Coordinates of C-alpha atoms in Angstrom, one line a residue:
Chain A
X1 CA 124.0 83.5 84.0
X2 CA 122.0 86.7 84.8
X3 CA 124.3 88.5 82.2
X4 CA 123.5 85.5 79.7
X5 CA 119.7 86.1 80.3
X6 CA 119.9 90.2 80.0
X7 CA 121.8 89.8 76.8
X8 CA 118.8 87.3 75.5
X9 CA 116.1 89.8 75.9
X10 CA 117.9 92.8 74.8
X11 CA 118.6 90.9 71.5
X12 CA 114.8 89.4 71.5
X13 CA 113.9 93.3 72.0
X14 CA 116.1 95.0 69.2
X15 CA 114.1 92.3 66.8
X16 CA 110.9 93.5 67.4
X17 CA 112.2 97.3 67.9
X18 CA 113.4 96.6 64.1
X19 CA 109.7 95.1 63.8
X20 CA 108.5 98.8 65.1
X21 CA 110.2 100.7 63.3
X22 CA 109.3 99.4 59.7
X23 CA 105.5 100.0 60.3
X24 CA 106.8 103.7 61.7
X25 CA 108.1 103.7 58.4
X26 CA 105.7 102.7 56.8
X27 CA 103.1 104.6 58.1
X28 CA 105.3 107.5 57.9
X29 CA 105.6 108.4 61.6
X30 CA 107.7 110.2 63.3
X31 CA 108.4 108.8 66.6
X32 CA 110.1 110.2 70.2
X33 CA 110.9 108.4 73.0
X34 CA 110.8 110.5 76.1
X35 CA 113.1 109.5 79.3
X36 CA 113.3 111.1 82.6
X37 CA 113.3 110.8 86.0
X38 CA 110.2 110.4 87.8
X39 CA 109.2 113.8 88.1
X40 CA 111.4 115.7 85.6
X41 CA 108.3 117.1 83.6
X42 CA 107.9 114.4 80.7
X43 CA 103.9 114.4 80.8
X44 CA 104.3 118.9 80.9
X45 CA 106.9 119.0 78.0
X46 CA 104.7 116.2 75.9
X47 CA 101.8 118.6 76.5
X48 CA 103.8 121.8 75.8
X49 CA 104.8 119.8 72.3
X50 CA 101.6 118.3 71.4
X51 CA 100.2 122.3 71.7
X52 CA 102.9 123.6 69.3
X53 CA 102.2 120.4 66.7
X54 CA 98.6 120.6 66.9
X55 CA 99.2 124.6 65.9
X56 CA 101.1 123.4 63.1
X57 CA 98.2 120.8 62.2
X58 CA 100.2 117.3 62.9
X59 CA 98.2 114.7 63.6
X60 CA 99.6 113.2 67.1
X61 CA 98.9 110.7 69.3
X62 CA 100.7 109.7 72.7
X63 CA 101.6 106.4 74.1
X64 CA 102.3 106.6 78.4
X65 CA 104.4 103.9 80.3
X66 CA 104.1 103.9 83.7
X67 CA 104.7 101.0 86.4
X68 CA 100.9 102.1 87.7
X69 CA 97.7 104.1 87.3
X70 CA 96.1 105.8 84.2
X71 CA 97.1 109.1 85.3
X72 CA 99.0 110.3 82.5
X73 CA 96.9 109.2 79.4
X74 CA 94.0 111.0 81.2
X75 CA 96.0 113.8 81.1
X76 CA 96.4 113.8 77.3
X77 CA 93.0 112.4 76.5
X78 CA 91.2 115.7 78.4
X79 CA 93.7 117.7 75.0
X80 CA 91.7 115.6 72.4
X81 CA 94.5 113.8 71.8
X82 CA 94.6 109.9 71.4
X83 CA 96.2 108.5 74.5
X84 CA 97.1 104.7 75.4
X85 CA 98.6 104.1 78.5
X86 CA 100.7 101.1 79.2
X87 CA 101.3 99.6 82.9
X88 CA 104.4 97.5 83.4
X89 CA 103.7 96.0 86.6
X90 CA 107.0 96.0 88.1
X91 CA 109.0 96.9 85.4
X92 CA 111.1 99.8 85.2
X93 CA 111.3 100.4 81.4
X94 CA 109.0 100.3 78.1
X95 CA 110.3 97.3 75.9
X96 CA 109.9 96.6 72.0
X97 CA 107.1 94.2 72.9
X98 CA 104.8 96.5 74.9
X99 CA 104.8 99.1 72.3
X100 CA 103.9 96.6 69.7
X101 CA 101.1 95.1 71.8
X102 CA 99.9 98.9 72.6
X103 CA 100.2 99.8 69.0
X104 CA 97.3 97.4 68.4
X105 CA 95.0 99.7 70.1
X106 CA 96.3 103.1 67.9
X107 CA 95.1 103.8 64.8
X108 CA 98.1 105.5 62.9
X109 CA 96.4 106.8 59.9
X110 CA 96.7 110.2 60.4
X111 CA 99.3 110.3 62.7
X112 CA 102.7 112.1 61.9
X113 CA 104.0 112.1 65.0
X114 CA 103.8 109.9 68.2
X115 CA 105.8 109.9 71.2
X116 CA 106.3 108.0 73.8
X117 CA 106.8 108.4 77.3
X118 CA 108.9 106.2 79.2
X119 CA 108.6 104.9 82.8
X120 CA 110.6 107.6 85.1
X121 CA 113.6 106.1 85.5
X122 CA 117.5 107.1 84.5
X123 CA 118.9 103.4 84.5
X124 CA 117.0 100.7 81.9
X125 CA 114.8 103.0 80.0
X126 CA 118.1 103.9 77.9
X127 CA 118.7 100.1 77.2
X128 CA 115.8 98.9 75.3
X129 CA 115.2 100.3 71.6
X130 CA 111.6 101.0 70.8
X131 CA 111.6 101.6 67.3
X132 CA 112.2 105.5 68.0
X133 CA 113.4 107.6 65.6
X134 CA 115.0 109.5 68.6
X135 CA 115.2 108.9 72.0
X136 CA 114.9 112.5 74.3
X137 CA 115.8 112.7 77.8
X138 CA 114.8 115.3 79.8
X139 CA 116.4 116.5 83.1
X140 CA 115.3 119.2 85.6
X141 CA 117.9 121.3 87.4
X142 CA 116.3 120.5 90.6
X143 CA 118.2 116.9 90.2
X144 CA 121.3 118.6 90.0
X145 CA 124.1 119.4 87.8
X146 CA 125.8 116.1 88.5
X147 CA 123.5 113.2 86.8
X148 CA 126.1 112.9 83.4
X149 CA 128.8 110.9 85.5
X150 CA 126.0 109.1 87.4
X151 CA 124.0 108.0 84.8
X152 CA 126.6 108.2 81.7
X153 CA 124.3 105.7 79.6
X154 CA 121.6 107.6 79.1
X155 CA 123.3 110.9 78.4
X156 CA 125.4 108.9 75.5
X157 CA 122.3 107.0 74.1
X158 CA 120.3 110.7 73.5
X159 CA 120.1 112.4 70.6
X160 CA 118.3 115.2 72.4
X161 CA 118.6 116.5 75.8
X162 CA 115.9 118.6 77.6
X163 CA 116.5 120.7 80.6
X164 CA 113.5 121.4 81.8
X165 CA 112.2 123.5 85.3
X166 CA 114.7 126.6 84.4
X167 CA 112.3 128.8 86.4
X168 CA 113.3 126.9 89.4
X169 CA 117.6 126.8 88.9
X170 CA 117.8 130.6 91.3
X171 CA 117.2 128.1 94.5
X172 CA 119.5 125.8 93.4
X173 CA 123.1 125.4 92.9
X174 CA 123.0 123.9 89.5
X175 CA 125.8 125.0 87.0
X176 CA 124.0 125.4 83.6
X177 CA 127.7 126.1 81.6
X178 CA 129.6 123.6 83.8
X179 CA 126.8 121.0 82.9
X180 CA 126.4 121.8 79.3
X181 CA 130.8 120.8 78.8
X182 CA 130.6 117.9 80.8
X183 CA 127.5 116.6 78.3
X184 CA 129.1 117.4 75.3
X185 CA 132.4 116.1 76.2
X186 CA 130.2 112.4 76.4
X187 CA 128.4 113.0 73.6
X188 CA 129.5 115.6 70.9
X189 CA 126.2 115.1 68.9
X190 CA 123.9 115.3 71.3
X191 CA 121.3 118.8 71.1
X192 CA 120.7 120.7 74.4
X193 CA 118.0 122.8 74.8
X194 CA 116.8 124.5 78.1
X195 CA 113.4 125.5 78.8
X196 CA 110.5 125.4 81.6
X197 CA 107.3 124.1 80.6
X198 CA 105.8 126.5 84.0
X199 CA 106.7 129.5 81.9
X200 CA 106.7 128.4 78.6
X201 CA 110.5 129.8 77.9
X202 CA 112.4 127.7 75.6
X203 CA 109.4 125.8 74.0
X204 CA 109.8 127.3 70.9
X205 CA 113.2 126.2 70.3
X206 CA 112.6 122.6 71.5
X207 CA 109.4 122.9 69.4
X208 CA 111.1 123.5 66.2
X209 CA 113.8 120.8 66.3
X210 CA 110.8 118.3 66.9
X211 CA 109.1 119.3 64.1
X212 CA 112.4 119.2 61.9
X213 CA 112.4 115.7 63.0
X214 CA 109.0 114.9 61.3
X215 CA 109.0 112.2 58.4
X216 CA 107.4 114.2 54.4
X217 CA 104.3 111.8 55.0
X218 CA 103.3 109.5 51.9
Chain B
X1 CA 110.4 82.5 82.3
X2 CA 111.4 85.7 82.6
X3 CA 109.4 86.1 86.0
X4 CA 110.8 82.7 87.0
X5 CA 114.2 83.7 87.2
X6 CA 113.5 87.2 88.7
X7 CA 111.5 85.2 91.6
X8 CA 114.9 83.1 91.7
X9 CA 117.0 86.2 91.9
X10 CA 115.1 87.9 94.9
X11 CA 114.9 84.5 96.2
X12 CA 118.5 84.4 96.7
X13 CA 118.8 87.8 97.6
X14 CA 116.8 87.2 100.5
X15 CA 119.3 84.6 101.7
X16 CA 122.0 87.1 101.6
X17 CA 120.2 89.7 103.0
X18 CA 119.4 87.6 106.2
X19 CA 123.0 87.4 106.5
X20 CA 124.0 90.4 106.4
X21 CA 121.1 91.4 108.7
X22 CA 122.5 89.6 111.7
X23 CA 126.2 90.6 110.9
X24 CA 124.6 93.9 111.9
X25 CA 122.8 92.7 114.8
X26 CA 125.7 90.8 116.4
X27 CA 127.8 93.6 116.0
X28 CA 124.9 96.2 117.0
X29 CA 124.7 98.2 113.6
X30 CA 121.8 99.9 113.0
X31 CA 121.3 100.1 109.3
X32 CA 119.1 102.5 106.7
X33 CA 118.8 101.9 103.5
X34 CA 117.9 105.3 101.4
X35 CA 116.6 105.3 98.2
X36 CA 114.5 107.6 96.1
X37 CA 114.6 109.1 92.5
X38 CA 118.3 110.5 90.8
X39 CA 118.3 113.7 92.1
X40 CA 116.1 114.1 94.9
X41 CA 118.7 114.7 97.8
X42 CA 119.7 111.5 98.9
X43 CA 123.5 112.2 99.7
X44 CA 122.4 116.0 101.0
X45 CA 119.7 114.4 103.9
X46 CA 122.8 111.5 104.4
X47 CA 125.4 114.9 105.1
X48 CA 122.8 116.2 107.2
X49 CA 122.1 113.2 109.4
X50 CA 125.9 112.4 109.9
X51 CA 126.3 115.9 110.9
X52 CA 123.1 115.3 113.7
X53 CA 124.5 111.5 114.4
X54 CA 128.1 112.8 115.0
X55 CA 127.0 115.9 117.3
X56 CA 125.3 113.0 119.3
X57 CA 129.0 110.9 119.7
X58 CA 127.3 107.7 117.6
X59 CA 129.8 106.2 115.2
X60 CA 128.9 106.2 111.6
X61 CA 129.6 105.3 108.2
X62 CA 128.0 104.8 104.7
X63 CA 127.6 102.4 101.9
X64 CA 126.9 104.8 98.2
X65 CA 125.6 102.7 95.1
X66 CA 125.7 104.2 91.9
X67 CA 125.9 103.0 88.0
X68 CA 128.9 105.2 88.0
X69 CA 130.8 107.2 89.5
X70 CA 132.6 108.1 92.9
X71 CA 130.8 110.9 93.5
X72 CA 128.4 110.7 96.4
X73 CA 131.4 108.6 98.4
X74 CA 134.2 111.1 98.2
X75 CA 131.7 113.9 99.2
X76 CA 130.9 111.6 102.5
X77 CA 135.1 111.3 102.9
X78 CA 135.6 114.6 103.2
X79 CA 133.7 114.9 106.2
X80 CA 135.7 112.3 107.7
X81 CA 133.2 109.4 108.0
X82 CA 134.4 106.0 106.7
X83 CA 132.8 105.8 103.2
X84 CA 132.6 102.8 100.7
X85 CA 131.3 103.4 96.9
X86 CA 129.6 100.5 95.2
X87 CA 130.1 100.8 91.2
X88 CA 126.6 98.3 89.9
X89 CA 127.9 98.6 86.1
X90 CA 124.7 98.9 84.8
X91 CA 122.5 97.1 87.5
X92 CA 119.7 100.1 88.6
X93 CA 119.2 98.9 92.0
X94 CA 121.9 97.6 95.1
X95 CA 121.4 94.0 95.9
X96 CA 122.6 92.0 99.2
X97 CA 125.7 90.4 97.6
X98 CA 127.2 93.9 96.9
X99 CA 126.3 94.8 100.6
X100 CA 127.9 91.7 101.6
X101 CA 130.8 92.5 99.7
X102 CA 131.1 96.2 100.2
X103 CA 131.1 94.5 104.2
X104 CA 134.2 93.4 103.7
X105 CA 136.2 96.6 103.4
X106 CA 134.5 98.1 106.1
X107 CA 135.0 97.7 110.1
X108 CA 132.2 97.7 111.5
X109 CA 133.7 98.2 115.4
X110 CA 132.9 100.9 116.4
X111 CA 130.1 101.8 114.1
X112 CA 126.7 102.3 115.7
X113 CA 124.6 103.5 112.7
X114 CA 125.2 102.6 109.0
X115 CA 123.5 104.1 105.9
X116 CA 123.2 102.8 102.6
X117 CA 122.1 105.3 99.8
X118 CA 120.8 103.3 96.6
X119 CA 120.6 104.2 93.7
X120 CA 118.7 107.2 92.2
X121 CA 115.1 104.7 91.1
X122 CA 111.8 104.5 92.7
X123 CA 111.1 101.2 91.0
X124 CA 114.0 98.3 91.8
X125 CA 115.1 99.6 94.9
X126 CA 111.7 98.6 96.7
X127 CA 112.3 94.7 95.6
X128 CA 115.3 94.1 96.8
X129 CA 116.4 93.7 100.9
X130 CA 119.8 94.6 101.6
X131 CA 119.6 93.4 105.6
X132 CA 118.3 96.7 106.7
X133 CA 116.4 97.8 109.8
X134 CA 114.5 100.1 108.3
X135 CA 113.7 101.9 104.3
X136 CA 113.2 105.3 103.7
X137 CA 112.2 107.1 100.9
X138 CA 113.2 110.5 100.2
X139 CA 111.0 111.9 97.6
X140 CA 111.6 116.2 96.5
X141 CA 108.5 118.1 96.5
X142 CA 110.1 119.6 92.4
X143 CA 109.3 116.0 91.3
X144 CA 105.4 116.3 91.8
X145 CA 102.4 114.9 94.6
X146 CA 101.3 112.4 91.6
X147 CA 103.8 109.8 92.8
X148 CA 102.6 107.3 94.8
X149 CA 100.1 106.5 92.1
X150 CA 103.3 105.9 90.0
X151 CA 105.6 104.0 92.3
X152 CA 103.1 102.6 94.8
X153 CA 105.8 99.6 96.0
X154 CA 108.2 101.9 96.9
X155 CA 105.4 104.0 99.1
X156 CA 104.1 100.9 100.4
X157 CA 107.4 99.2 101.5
X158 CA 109.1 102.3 103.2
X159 CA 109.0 102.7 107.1
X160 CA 110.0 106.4 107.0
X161 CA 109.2 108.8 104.1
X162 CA 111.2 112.1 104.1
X163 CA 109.6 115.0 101.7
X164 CA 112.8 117.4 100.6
X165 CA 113.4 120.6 98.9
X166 CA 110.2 122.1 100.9
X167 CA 111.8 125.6 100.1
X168 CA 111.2 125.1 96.5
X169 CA 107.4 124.5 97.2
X170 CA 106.4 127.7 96.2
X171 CA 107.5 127.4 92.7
X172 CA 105.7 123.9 92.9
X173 CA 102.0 122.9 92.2
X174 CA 102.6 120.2 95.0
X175 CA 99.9 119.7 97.3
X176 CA 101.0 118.4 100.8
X177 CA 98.1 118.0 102.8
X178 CA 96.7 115.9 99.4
X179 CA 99.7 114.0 99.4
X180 CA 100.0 113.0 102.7
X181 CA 95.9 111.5 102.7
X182 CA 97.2 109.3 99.8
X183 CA 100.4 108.0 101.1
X184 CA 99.1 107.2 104.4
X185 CA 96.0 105.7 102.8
X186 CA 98.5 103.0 101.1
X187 CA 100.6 102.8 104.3
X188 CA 99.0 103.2 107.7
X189 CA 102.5 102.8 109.5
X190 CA 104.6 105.2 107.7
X191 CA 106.3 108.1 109.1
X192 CA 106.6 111.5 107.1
X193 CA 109.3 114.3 107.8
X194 CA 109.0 117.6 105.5
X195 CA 112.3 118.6 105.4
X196 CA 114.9 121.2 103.5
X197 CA 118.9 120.2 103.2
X198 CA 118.9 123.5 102.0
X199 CA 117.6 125.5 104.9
X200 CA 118.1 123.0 107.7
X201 CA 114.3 123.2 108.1
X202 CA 112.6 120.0 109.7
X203 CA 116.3 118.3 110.4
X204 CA 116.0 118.4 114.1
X205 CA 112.5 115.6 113.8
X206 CA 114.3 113.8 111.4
X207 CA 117.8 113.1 113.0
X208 CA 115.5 112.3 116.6
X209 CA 113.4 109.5 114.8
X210 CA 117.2 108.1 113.8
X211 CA 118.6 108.5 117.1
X212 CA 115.4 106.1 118.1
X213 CA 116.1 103.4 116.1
X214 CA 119.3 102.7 116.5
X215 CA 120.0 99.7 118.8
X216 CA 121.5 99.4 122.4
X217 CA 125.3 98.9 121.3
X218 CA 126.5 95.8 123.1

């Protein structure tokens, strides 16, 4: 019975995720959705990318899911950028629906490239379709090395893989090479790239692919 | 309708959870349930407390929910303490029924202290009761001070919050004394340990405030 109900609004969500995606389409936008743990560095790497777009003069704007608080739109509204930041209540994931209902508030002419941050979490985020053209999850190696058998879902559903806090990995015990077989044994296709949004190493990289990713606008 | 039948669910959790909360009192278990975000040190501080408990002659043994994976539960074997893994599919958050069933392949004579580690979220966790005496959170100063703003149910609920990785602080932005003010401004009652697994720093307060809650054994 629970099952029955999960499987009802997963199918009710890939209908308006399909929904999404044809006015991304449309619009010709690019679109990312970020997952994470809580504290992995989503907000700092969406930052570090919106710098490196905005160099390349692509328009951007941000939408930011969290269960509470305004704290990260404020965050990207103090870079000029346009900012709407959703609050779930108590739920633990964006859905189709609450993109659609914040894309009300974002104009998206102008706008090559949006991306979306998820709630921190490593579990349902990875279930629900958006609309994304690509879904990103980012890991710190302060979580540790073994998240892939923990949390295989999301490491099979990305089509990019951030590893993010690289400055910090000396005081941990975190096995970058051990860690990089284990992800591309579940997921062949998947792109790794390992940075630290502290010290700026990697960005470049990580910026590049993302702007390879970018729709020829109309 | 959605809401209704996740007030149904925790309804019936709660039913379960009352169970399995006097099993533990008649047989005089005390029980913590550990949760906190994928990566944060939940199965480190669990190593580190048995270590404490068992210096001390208490009998223990642990409950490890996960997605995946038997990880967490053969690390807890090797150290010779009766360890039980719970597999939730994709479910991100242990529930009473799989306490109540875990239960079942685990004698309890004997046992004085039992710890449940949930799994790695700071959102689902917080709503559902497993029968313990008392939650803890365990957050890792590398995931950032913003986070009771983020997860404030999971601050709010939590009788004992334990603040890991303090030997990363350095390469950190995170502001303790800050951090503190706001947690204790959304809960009063809570008690906060700043710890390292790493170093052993900060162990010695922790493992004392477990010795006191665990009950007379009969």
């Amino acid at each position: 019975m629970e099952v029955k109900v999960l499987k009802d609004i997963l199918e009710v969500n890939d209908v308006i995720a399909q929904e999404n995606a044809k006015l991304f389409k449309d619009k010709g936008v690019t679109v990312l959705n970020i997952m994470s743990s809580p504290g992995a560095g989503k907000t700092s790497l969406i930052l570090r990318t919106l710098e490196a777009a905005r160099k390349d003069g692509i328009g951007v704007a941000v939408i930011e899911g969290d269960i509470a608080s305004k704290i990260d739109a404020e965050k990207i509204q103090e870079h000029g950028v346009p900012a709407i930041q959703i609050n779930t209540g108590g739920a633990c994931h964006l859905d189709a629906h609450m993109i659609k209902s914040a894309l009300a508030h974002l104009n998206l002419d102008g706008i090559a490239f949006l991306i979306i941050e998820n709630v921190g979490n490593l579990v349902c985020p990875a279930e629900f379709n958006l609309g994304e053209n690509k879904k990103v999850m980012l890991l710190s190696v302060t979580e540790g090395d073994d998240k892939p058998h923990k949390y295989p879902l999301m490491f099979s559903e990305s089509d990019a893989l951030v590893v993010n806090k690289t400055d910090l990995i000396g005081g941990t015990n975190f096995d970058m090479d051990g860690f990089r077989k284990t992800v591309l044994n579940m997921n062949p296709d998947i792109e790794i790239f390992e940075i630290s949004c502290t010290t700026g190493k990697g960005i470049d990289k990580w910026a590049a692919w993302v702007t390879n990713q970018l729709s020829p606008r109309k």
